[in-house]
mmCIF file of C-alpha atoms in Angstrom:
data_model
loop_
_atom_site.group_PDB
_atom_site.id
_atom_site.type_symbol
_atom_site.label_atom_id
_atom_site.label_comp_id
_atom_site.label_asym_id
_atom_site.label_seq_id
_atom_site.Cartn_x
_atom_site.Cartn_y
_atom_site.Cartn_z
ATOM 1 C CA UNK W 10 19.840 224.911 -19.489
ATOM 2 C CA UNK W 11 21.805 226.027 -16.421
ATOM 3 C CA UNK W 12 21.092 229.727 -16.987
ATOM 4 C CA UNK W 13 17.339 229.183 -17.020
ATOM 5 C CA UNK W 14 17.516 227.099 -13.842
ATOM 6 C CA UNK W 15 19.506 229.846 -12.102
ATOM 7 C CA UNK W 16 16.929 232.466 -13.139
ATOM 8 C CA UNK W 17 14.091 230.275 -11.848
ATOM 9 C CA UNK W 18 15.872 229.868 -8.518
ATOM 10 C CA UNK W 19 16.288 233.644 -8.198
ATOM 11 C CA UNK W 20 12.619 234.225 -9.027
ATOM 12 C CA UNK W 21 11.526 231.644 -6.437
ATOM 13 C CA UNK W 22 13.543 233.167 -3.590
ATOM 14 C CA UNK W 23 11.575 234.640 -0.717
ATOM 15 C CA UNK W 24 12.233 238.351 -1.009
ATOM 16 C CA UNK W 25 9.664 239.421 1.563
ATOM 17 C CA UNK W 26 10.871 241.344 4.570
ATOM 18 C CA UNK W 27 9.787 240.303 8.046
ATOM 19 C CA UNK W 28 8.523 243.264 10.036
ATOM 20 C CA UNK W 29 8.652 244.102 13.730
ATOM 21 C CA UNK W 30 7.845 247.100 15.873
ATOM 22 C CA UNK W 31 10.406 247.884 18.571
ATOM 23 C CA UNK W 32 10.311 251.635 19.192
ATOM 24 C CA UNK W 33 9.875 252.022 15.403
ATOM 25 C CA UNK W 34 9.141 249.881 12.342
ATOM 26 C CA UNK W 35 11.899 247.343 11.721
ATOM 27 C CA UNK W 36 12.236 245.357 8.515
ATOM 28 C CA UNK W 37 14.391 242.225 8.587
ATOM 29 C CA UNK W 38 15.748 240.065 5.800
ATOM 30 C CA UNK W 39 18.030 237.058 6.217
ATOM 31 C CA UNK W 40 19.760 236.636 2.870
ATOM 32 C CA UNK W 41 21.219 233.364 1.696
ATOM 33 C CA UNK W 42 22.446 234.336 -1.748
ATOM 34 C CA UNK W 43 24.276 237.270 -3.250
ATOM 35 C CA UNK W 44 21.228 238.140 -5.358
ATOM 36 C CA UNK W 45 18.893 238.246 -2.327
ATOM 37 C CA UNK W 46 21.445 240.433 -0.489
ATOM 38 C CA UNK W 47 21.445 242.814 -3.450
ATOM 39 C CA UNK W 48 17.624 242.761 -3.650
ATOM 40 C CA UNK W 49 17.494 243.730 0.028
ATOM 41 C CA UNK W 50 19.573 246.806 -0.792
ATOM 42 C CA UNK W 51 17.065 247.630 -3.530
ATOM 43 C CA UNK W 52 14.234 247.464 -0.959
ATOM 44 C CA UNK W 53 16.037 250.076 1.113
ATOM 45 C CA UNK W 54 16.577 252.181 -2.002
ATOM 46 C CA UNK W 55 12.821 252.274 -2.669
ATOM 47 C CA UNK W 56 12.043 253.622 0.813
ATOM 48 C CA UNK W 57 11.743 257.402 1.146
ATOM 49 C CA UNK W 58 11.580 257.938 4.920
ATOM 50 C CA UNK W 59 14.489 258.639 7.284
ATOM 51 C CA UNK W 60 16.079 255.206 7.491
ATOM 52 C CA UNK W 61 18.887 253.526 9.417
ATOM 53 C CA UNK W 62 20.410 250.241 8.247
ATOM 54 C CA UNK W 63 21.914 247.389 10.256
ATOM 55 C CA UNK W 64 24.012 244.814 8.424
ATOM 56 C CA UNK W 65 24.725 241.564 10.252
ATOM 57 C CA UNK W 66 27.588 240.092 8.243
ATOM 58 C CA UNK W 67 28.833 236.745 9.537
ATOM 59 C CA UNK W 68 30.986 233.905 8.291
ATOM 60 C CA UNK W 69 29.532 231.756 5.596
ATOM 61 C CA UNK W 70 28.879 228.101 6.373
ATOM 62 C CA UNK W 71 31.043 227.083 3.427
ATOM 63 C CA UNK W 72 33.477 229.967 3.941
ATOM 64 C CA UNK W 73 32.303 231.526 0.695
ATOM 65 C CA UNK W 74 34.485 234.250 -0.727
ATOM 66 C CA UNK W 75 33.213 237.673 0.240
ATOM 67 C CA UNK W 76 34.751 239.572 -2.656
ATOM 68 C CA UNK W 77 31.213 239.841 -4.079
ATOM 69 C CA UNK W 78 30.654 242.815 -1.757
ATOM 70 C CA UNK W 79 32.942 244.898 -3.996
ATOM 71 C CA UNK W 80 30.694 244.152 -6.985
ATOM 72 C CA UNK W 81 27.473 245.448 -5.386
ATOM 73 C CA UNK W 82 25.893 248.839 -5.988
ATOM 74 C CA UNK W 83 26.191 250.605 -2.620
ATOM 75 C CA UNK W 84 24.975 254.005 -3.905
ATOM 76 C CA UNK W 85 21.741 253.663 -1.867
ATOM 77 C CA UNK W 86 23.847 254.282 1.257
ATOM 78 C CA UNK W 87 24.740 257.752 -0.005
ATOM 79 C CA UNK W 88 21.126 258.920 -0.254
ATOM 80 C CA UNK W 89 20.110 261.815 2.005
ATOM 81 C CA UNK W 90 17.365 259.813 3.736
ATOM 82 C CA UNK W 91 19.863 257.192 4.961
ATOM 83 C CA UNK W 92 20.954 258.024 8.489
ATOM 84 C CA UNK W 93 23.321 255.715 10.334
ATOM 85 C CA UNK W 94 24.708 252.495 8.908
ATOM 86 C CA UNK W 95 25.439 249.905 11.581
ATOM 87 C CA UNK W 96 27.541 246.840 10.793
ATOM 88 C CA UNK W 97 28.141 243.866 13.059
ATOM 89 C CA UNK W 98 29.004 240.179 12.883
ATOM 90 C CA UNK W 99 32.182 238.175 12.455
ATOM 91 C CA UNK W 100 32.945 239.824 9.091
ATOM 92 C CA UNK W 101 31.788 243.325 10.102
ATOM 93 C CA UNK W 102 35.141 244.967 9.466
ATOM 94 C CA UNK W 103 35.355 243.455 5.972
ATOM 95 C CA UNK W 104 31.992 244.935 5.049
ATOM 96 C CA UNK W 105 32.750 248.238 6.787
ATOM 97 C CA UNK W 106 36.000 248.610 4.836
ATOM 98 C CA UNK W 107 34.187 247.873 1.575
ATOM 99 C CA UNK W 108 31.461 250.448 2.230
ATOM 100 C CA UNK W 109 34.007 253.063 3.324
ATOM 101 C CA UNK W 110 36.037 252.386 0.153
ATOM 102 C CA UNK W 111 33.107 252.174 -2.302
ATOM 103 C CA UNK W 112 30.963 255.094 -1.067
ATOM 104 C CA UNK W 113 31.076 258.509 0.504
ATOM 105 C CA UNK W 114 29.076 257.176 3.461
ATOM 106 C CA UNK W 115 32.046 256.582 5.780
ATOM 107 C CA UNK W 116 30.874 259.165 8.333
ATOM 108 C CA UNK W 117 27.574 257.302 8.721
ATOM 109 C CA UNK W 118 29.251 254.016 9.751
ATOM 110 C CA UNK W 119 29.294 252.317 13.137
ATOM 111 C CA UNK W 120 31.204 249.025 12.977
ATOM 112 C CA UNK W 121 31.679 246.577 15.855
ATOM 113 C CA UNK W 122 31.575 242.796 16.280
ATOM 114 C CA UNK W 123 29.505 243.053 19.492
ATOM 115 C CA UNK W 124 26.145 242.163 17.939
ATOM 116 C CA UNK W 125 24.018 242.908 21.009
ATOM 117 C CA UNK W 126 25.505 246.375 21.514
ATOM 118 C CA UNK W 127 25.224 247.334 17.847
ATOM 119 C CA UNK W 128 21.630 246.051 17.627
ATOM 120 C CA UNK W 129 20.659 248.148 20.677
ATOM 121 C CA UNK W 130 22.305 251.227 19.112
ATOM 122 C CA UNK W 131 20.532 250.633 15.801
ATOM 123 C CA UNK W 132 17.111 250.131 17.381
ATOM 124 C CA UNK W 133 17.616 253.234 19.541
ATOM 125 C CA UNK W 134 18.917 255.283 16.606
ATOM 126 C CA UNK W 135 17.295 258.410 15.191
ATOM 127 C CA UNK W 136 15.909 256.808 12.029
ATOM 128 C CA UNK W 137 12.138 256.612 11.601
ATOM 129 C CA UNK W 138 12.609 252.971 10.612
ATOM 130 C CA UNK W 139 15.354 250.380 10.576
ATOM 131 C CA UNK W 140 16.266 247.852 7.912
ATOM 132 C CA UNK W 141 18.238 244.826 9.079
ATOM 133 C CA UNK W 142 19.975 242.780 6.401
ATOM 134 C CA UNK W 143 21.697 239.599 7.595
ATOM 135 C CA UNK W 144 24.113 237.460 5.563
ATOM 136 C CA UNK W 145 25.977 234.383 6.740
ATOM 137 C CA UNK W 146 25.730 231.996 9.648
ATOM 138 C CA UNK W 147 25.234 234.041 12.828
ATOM 139 C CA UNK W 148 26.073 232.620 16.259
ATOM 140 C CA UNK W 149 22.689 233.883 17.469
ATOM 141 C CA UNK W 150 19.422 233.772 15.528
ATOM 142 C CA UNK W 151 18.556 237.436 14.800
ATOM 143 C CA UNK W 152 14.893 236.548 14.200
ATOM 144 C CA UNK W 153 14.501 235.048 17.688
ATOM 145 C CA UNK W 154 16.237 238.042 19.254
ATOM 146 C CA UNK W 155 13.950 240.505 17.427
ATOM 147 C CA UNK W 156 10.799 238.583 18.390
ATOM 148 C CA UNK W 157 11.863 238.562 22.047
ATOM 149 C CA UNK W 158 12.665 242.286 21.968
ATOM 150 C CA UNK W 159 9.338 243.071 20.303
ATOM 151 C CA UNK W 160 7.474 241.096 22.973
ATOM 152 C CA UNK W 161 9.382 242.891 25.748
ATOM 153 C CA UNK W 162 8.662 246.319 24.304
ATOM 154 C CA UNK W 163 4.985 245.581 23.670
ATOM 155 C CA UNK W 164 4.547 244.806 27.396
ATOM 156 C CA UNK W 165 6.365 247.944 28.581
ATOM 157 C CA UNK W 166 3.601 250.180 29.992
ATOM 158 C CA UNK W 167 5.744 253.346 29.858
ATOM 159 C CA UNK W 168 6.335 252.863 26.156
ATOM 160 C CA UNK W 169 3.807 254.761 24.029
ATOM 161 C CA UNK W 170 4.790 253.540 20.564
ATOM 162 C CA UNK W 171 2.464 252.080 17.902
#
């Protein structure tokens, strides 16, 4: 039955977060489906520490409709432990408008399509940790960028993190 197959596919998805340390703990998840995007939000919701979030929201390979973002539960973004919410990517303004419309978290938002600038701001932000949730086909591979940044910071002798 199609419903059972869909449930099996959801259960088989890799919902683990990749972790990095660049000035602070960073948790990264590249989401391919709407359900894994929503599960990434749930991971943030379970975290209690002072947290910033970076959404990388790019065009879909098949130009999938993005109206699903209006069906998600964004209430996690209104929690007191959520600091800044950074949004970048080709569809950043679509997601920013949705979050501004669906939540009271508008004052927490920083939205810009310059991915490098927004990533630097997010990593340098005041949160104790950073969650990065990516959806869509990015021009640059966020995982490669994070690995390179982590390597750079781990070699910086003036940096006293970890």
